[in-house]
mmCIF file of C-alpha atoms and ligand atoms in Angstrom:
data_model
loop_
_atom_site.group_PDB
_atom_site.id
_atom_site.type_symbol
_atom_site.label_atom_id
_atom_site.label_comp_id
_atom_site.label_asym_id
_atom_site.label_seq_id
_atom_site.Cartn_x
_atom_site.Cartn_y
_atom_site.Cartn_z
ATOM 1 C CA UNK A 1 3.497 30.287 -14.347
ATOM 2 C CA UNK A 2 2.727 29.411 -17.826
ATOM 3 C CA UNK A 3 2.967 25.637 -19.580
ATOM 4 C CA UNK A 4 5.783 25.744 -21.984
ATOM 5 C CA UNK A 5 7.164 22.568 -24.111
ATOM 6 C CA UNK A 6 4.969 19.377 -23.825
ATOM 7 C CA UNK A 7 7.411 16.749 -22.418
ATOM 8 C CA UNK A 8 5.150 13.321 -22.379
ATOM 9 C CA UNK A 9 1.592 12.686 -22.130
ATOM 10 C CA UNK A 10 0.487 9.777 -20.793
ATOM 11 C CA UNK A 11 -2.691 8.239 -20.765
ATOM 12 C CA UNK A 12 -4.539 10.449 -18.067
ATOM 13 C CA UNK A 13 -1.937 13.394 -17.334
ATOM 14 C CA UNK A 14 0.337 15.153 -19.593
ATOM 15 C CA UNK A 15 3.580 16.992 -18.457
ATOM 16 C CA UNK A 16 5.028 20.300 -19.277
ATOM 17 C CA UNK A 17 8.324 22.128 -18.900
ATOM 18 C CA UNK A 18 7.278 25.208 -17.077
ATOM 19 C CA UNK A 19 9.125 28.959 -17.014
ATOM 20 C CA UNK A 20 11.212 27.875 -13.684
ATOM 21 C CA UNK A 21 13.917 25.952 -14.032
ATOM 22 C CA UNK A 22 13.400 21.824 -12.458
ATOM 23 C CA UNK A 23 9.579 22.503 -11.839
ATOM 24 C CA UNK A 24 7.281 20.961 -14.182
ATOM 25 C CA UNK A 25 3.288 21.170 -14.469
ATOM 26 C CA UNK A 26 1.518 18.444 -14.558
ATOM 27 C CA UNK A 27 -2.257 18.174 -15.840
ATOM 28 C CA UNK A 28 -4.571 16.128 -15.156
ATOM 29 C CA UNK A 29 -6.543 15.738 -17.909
ATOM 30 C CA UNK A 30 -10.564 13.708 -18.221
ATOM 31 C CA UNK A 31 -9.433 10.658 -20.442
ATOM 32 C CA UNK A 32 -9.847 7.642 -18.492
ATOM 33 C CA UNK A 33 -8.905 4.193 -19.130
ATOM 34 C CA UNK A 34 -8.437 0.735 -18.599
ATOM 35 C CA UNK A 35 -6.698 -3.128 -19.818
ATOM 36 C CA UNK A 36 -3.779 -0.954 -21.141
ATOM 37 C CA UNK A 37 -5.711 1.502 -22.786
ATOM 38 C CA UNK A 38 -8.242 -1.184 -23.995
ATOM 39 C CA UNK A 39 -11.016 0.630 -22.692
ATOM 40 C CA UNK A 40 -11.283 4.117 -23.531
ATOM 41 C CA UNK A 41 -13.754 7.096 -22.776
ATOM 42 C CA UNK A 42 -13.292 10.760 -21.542
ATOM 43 C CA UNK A 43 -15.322 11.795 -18.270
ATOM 44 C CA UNK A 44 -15.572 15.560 -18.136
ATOM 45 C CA UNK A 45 -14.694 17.125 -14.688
ATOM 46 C CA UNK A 46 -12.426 13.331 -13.612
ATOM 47 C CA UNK A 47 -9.076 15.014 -14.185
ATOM 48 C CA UNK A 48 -9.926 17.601 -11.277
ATOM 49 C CA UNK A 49 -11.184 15.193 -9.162
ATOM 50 C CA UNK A 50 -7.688 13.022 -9.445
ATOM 51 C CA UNK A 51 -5.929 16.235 -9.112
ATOM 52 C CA UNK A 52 -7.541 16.998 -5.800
ATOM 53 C CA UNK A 53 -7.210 14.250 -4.255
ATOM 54 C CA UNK A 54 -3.594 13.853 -5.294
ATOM 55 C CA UNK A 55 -2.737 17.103 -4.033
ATOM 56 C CA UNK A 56 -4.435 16.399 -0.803
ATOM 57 C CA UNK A 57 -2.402 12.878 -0.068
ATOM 58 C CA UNK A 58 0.957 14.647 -1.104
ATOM 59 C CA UNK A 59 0.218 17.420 1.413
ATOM 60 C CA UNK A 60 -0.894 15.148 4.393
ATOM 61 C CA UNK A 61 2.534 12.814 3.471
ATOM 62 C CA UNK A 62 4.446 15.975 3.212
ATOM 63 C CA UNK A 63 3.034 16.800 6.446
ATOM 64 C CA UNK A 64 3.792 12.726 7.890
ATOM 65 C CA UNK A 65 7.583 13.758 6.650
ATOM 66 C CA UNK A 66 7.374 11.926 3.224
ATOM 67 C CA UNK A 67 9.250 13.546 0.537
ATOM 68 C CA UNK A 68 6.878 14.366 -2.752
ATOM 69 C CA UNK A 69 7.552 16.040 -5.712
ATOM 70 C CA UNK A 70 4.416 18.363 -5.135
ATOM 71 C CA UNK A 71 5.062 22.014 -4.758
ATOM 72 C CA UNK A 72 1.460 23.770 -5.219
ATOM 73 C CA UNK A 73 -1.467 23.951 -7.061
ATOM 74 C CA UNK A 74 -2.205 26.465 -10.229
ATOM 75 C CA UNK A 75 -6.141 25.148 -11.161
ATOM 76 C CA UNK A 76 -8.174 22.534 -9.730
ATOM 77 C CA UNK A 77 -6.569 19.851 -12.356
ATOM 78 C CA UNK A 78 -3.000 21.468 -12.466
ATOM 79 C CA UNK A 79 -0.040 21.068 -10.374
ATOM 80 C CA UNK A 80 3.552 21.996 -10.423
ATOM 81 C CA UNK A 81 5.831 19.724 -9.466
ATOM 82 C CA UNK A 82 9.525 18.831 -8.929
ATOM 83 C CA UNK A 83 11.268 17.751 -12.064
ATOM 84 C CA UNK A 84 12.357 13.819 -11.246
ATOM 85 C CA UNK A 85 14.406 11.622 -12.830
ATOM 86 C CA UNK A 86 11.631 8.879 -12.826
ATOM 87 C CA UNK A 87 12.629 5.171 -11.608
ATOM 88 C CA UNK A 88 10.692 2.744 -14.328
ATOM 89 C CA UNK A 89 8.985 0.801 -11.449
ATOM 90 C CA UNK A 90 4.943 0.524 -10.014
ATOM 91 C CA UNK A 91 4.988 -0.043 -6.129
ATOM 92 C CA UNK A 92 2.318 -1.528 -5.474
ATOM 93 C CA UNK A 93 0.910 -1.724 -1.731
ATOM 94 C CA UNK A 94 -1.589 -4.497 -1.123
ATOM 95 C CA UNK A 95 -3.756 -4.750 1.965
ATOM 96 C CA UNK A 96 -6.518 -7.068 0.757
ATOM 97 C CA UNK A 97 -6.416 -8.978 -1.813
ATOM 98 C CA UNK A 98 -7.512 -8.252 -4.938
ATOM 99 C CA UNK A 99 -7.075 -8.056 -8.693
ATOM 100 C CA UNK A 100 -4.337 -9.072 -10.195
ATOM 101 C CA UNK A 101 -3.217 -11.172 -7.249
ATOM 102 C CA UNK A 102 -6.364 -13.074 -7.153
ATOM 103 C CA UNK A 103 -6.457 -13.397 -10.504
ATOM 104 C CA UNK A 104 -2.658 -15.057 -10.415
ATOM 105 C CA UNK A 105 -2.341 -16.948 -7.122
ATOM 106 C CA UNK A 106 -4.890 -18.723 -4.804
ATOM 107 C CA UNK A 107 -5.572 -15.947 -2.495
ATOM 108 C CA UNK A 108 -9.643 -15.308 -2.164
ATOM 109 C CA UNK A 109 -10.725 -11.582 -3.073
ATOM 110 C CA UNK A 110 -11.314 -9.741 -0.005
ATOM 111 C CA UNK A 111 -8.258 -11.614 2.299
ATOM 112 C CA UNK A 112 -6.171 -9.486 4.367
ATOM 113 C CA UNK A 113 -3.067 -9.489 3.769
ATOM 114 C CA UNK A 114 -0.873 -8.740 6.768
ATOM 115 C CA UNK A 115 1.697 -7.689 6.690
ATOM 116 C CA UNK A 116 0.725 -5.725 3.553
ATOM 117 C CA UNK A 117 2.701 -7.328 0.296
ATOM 118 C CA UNK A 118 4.522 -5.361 -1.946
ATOM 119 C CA UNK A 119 4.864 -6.184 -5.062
ATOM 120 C CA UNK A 120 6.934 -4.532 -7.799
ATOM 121 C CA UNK A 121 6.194 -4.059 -11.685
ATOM 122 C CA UNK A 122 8.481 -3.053 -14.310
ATOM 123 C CA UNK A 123 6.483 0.027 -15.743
ATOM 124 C CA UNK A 124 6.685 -1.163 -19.471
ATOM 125 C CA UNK A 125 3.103 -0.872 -21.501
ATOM 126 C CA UNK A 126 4.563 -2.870 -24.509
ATOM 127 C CA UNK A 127 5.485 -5.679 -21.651
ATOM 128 C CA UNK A 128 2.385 -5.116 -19.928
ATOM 129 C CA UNK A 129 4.113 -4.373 -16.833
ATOM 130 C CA UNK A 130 5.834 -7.833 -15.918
ATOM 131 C CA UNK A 131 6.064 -8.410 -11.983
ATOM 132 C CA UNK A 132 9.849 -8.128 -10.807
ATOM 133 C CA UNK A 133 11.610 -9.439 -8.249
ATOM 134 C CA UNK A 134 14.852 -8.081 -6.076
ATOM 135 C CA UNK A 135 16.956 -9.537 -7.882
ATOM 136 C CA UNK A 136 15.338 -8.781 -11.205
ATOM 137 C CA UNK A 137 15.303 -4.815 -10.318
ATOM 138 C CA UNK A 138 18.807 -4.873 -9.277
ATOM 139 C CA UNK A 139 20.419 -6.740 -12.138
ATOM 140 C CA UNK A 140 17.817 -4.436 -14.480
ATOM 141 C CA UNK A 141 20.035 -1.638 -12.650
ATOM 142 C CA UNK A 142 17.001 0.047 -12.264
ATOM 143 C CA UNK A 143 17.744 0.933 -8.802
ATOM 144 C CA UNK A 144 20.576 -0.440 -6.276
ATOM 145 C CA UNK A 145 19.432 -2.666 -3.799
ATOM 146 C CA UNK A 146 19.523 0.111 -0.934
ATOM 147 C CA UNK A 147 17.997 2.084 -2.806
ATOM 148 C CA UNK A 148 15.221 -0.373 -3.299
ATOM 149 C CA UNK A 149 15.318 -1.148 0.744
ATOM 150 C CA UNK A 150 14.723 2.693 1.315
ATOM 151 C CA UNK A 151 11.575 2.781 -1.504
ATOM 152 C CA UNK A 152 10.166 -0.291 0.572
ATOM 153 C CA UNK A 153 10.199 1.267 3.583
ATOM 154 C CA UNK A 154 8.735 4.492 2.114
ATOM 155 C CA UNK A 155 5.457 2.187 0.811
ATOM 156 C CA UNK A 156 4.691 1.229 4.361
ATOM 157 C CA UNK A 157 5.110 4.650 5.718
ATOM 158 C CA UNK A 158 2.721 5.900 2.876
ATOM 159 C CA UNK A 159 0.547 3.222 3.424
ATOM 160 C CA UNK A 160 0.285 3.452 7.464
ATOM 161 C CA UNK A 161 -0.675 7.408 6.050
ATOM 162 C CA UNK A 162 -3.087 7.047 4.158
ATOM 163 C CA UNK A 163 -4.527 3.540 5.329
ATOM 164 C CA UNK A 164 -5.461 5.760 8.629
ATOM 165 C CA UNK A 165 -6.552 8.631 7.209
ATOM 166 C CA UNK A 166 -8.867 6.878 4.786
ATOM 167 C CA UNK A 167 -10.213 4.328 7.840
ATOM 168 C CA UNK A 168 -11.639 7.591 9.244
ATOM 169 C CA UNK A 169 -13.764 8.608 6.314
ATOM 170 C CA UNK A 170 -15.351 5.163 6.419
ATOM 171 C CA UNK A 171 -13.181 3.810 3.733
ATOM 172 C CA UNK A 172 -10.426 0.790 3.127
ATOM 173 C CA UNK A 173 -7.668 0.992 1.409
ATOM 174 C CA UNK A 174 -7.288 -2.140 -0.207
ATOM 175 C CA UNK A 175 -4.377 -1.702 -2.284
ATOM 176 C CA UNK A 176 -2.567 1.334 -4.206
ATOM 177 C CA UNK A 177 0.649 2.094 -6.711
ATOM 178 C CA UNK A 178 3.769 4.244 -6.427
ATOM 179 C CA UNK A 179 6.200 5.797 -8.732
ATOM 180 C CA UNK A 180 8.697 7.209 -7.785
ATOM 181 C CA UNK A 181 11.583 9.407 -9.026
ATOM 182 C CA UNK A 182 15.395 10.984 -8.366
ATOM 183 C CA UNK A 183 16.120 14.923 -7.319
ATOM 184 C CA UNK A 184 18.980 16.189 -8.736
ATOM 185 C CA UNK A 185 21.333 15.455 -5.506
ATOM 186 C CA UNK A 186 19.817 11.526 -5.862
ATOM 187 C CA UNK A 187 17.206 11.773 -2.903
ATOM 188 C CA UNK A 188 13.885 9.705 -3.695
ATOM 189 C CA UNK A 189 10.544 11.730 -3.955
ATOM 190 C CA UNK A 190 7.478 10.146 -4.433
ATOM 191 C CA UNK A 191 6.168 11.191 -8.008
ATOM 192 C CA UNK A 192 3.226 10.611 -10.198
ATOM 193 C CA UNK A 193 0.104 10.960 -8.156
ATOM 194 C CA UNK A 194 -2.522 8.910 -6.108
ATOM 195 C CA UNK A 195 -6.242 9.448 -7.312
ATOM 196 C CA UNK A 196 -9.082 7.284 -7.648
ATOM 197 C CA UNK A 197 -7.168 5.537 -10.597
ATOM 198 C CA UNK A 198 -3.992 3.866 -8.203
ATOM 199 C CA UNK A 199 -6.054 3.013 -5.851
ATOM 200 C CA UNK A 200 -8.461 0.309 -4.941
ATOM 201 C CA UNK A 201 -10.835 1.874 -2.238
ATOM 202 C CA UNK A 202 -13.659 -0.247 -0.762
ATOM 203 C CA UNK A 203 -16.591 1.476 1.351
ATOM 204 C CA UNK A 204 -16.221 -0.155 4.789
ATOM 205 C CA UNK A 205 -19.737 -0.596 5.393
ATOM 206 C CA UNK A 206 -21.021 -1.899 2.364
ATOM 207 C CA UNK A 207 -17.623 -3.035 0.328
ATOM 208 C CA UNK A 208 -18.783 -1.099 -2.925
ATOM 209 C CA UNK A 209 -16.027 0.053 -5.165
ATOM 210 C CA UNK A 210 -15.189 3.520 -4.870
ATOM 211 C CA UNK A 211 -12.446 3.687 -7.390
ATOM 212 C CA UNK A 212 -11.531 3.036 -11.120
ATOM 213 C CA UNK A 213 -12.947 -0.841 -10.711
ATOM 214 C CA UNK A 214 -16.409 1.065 -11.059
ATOM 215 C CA UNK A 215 -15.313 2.033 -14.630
ATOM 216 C CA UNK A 216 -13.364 -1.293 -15.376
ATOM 217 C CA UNK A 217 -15.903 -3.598 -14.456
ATOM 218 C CA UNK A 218 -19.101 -1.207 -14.944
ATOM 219 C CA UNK A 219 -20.033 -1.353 -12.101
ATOM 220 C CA UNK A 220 -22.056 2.519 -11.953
ATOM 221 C CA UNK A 221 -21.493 5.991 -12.904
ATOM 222 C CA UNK A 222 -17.777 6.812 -12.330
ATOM 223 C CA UNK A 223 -17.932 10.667 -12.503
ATOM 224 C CA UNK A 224 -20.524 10.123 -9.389
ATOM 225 C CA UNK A 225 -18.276 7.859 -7.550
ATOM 226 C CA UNK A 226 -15.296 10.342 -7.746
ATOM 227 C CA UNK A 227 -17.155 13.234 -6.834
ATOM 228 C CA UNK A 228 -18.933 11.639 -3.711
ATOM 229 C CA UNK A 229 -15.613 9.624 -2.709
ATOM 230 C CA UNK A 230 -13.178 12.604 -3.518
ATOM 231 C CA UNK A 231 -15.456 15.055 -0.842
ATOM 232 C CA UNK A 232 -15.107 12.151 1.769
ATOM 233 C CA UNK A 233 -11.398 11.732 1.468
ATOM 234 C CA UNK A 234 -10.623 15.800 1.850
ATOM 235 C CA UNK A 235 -12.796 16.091 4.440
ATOM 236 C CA UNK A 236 -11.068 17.576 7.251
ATOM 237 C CA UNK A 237 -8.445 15.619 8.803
ATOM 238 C CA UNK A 238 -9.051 16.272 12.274
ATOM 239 C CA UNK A 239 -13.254 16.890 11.986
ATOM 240 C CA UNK A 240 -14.022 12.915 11.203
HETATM 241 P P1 5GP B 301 -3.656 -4.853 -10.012
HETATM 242 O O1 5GP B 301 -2.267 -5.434 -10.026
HETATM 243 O O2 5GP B 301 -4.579 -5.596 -9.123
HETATM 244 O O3 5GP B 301 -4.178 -4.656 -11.419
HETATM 245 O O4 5GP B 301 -3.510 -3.371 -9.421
HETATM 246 C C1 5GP B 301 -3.173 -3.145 -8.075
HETATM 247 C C2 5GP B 301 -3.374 -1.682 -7.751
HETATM 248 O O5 5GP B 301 -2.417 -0.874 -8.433
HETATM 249 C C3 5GP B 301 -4.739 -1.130 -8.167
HETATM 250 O O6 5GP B 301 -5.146 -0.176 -7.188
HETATM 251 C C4 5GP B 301 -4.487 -0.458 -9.501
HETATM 252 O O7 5GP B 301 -5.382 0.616 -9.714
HETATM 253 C C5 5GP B 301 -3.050 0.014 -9.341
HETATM 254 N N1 5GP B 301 -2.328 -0.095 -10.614
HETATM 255 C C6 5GP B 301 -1.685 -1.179 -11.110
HETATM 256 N N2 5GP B 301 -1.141 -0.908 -12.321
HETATM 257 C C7 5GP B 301 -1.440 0.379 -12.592
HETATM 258 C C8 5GP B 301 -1.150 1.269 -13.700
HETATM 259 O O8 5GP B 301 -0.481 0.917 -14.688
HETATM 260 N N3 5GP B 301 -1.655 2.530 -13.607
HETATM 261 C C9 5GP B 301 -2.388 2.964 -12.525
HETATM 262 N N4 5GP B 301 -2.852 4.226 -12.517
HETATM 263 N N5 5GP B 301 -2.656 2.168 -11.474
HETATM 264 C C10 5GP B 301 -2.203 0.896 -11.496
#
């Protein structure tokens, strides 16, 4: 299956029309960045590892009976996909607390949040991605308010996923985001993908960042922490 007409490239993955009708290809490509696209390099070999471990999470949701848009794999940093209608919004799943949330309210960096807080975005770069609220996304029309119920309740089913899977490789999921995106009959798919740069991973022994924090905050070689923590979260599921 070849890449045809580039449709949008973002800032780490571009997207193509492919030859088959409603599947697209997705690559992941080694730009990586940070404080909307303040911070700028390009880390040979990153794009694969994103791609990996994207593919792997859609697979083991897929397998938890989450519907993604992920079809297959062509190369180790491209995958085809289901074309989506995307929904303009970034679920994010918070466990601890960290980042932005510390940064806005009094909670203290490391706090567990249970139950784990969503909060919602409006994915908008020249806005900088303003928080919404339920009534904000409905009156947006972005989505219907069932509609947002049923993407809720998809987070914590994701979450409950991959919190245990990653809890068995030794590391925390402290907080993630989703996009997500219409089929053609309406149905919700989870799009996008979930890599190293959505999530914030901690190492549960020693609490180091194992995600794109290390490149934010330079905090150590990033193309080292994705290799070592991309091994350790497709690691066989059953053999940990
Ligand atoms: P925060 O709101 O603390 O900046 O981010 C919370 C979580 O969502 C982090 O894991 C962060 O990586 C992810 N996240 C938030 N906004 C974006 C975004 O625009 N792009 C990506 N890739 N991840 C995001």
């Amino acid at each position: 299956m070849e890449a045809r007409e580039l449709l949008y490239s973002g800032k780490a993955k571009s997207v193509y029309r492919s030859s088959v009708p409603h599947e697209l290809i997705l690559r992941f490509r080694d730009d990586i960045t940070a404080f909307d696209g303040g911070k700028k390099d390009v880390k040979e070999k990153k794009g694969s590892y994103n791609a990996g471990v994207s593919a792997f999470f859609f697979r083991l949701l897929e397998e938890s009976g989450v519907k993604t848009h992920f079809l297959r794999m062509i190369d180790d940093r491209t995958m085809v996909a289901r074309e989506l209608t995307m929904i303009p919004l970034e679920v994010i799943v918070r466990n601890l607390a960290a980042g932005s949330i510390v940064r806005n309210y009094p909670f203290k960096e490391g706090q567990p949040l249970n139950p784990p807080v969503i909060v919602i975005d409006y994915k908008d770069d020249s806005r900088h991605d303003p928080m919404l609220n339920d009534d904000l996304i409905v009156a947006l029309k972005v989505v219907t308010g069932p509609e947002l119920a049923t993407i809720k309740q998809i987070a914590l089913r994701i979450n409950d996923v991959l919190r245990q899977h990653l809890a068995r490789q030794g590391i925390t999921l402290v907080d993630f985001k989703l996009e997500f995106g219409k089929g053609q009959d309406g149905t919700i798919y989870l799009g996008d993908e979930i890599s190293m740069d959505s999530m914030r991973l901690w190492d549960a022994k020693t609490g180091e960042s194992l995600d794109k924090d290390v490149y934010r905050f330079d905090k150590g070689d990033v193309l080292d922490v994705y290799d070592k923590v991309s091994h350790r979260i497709i690691a066989d599921k059953k053999g940990s």
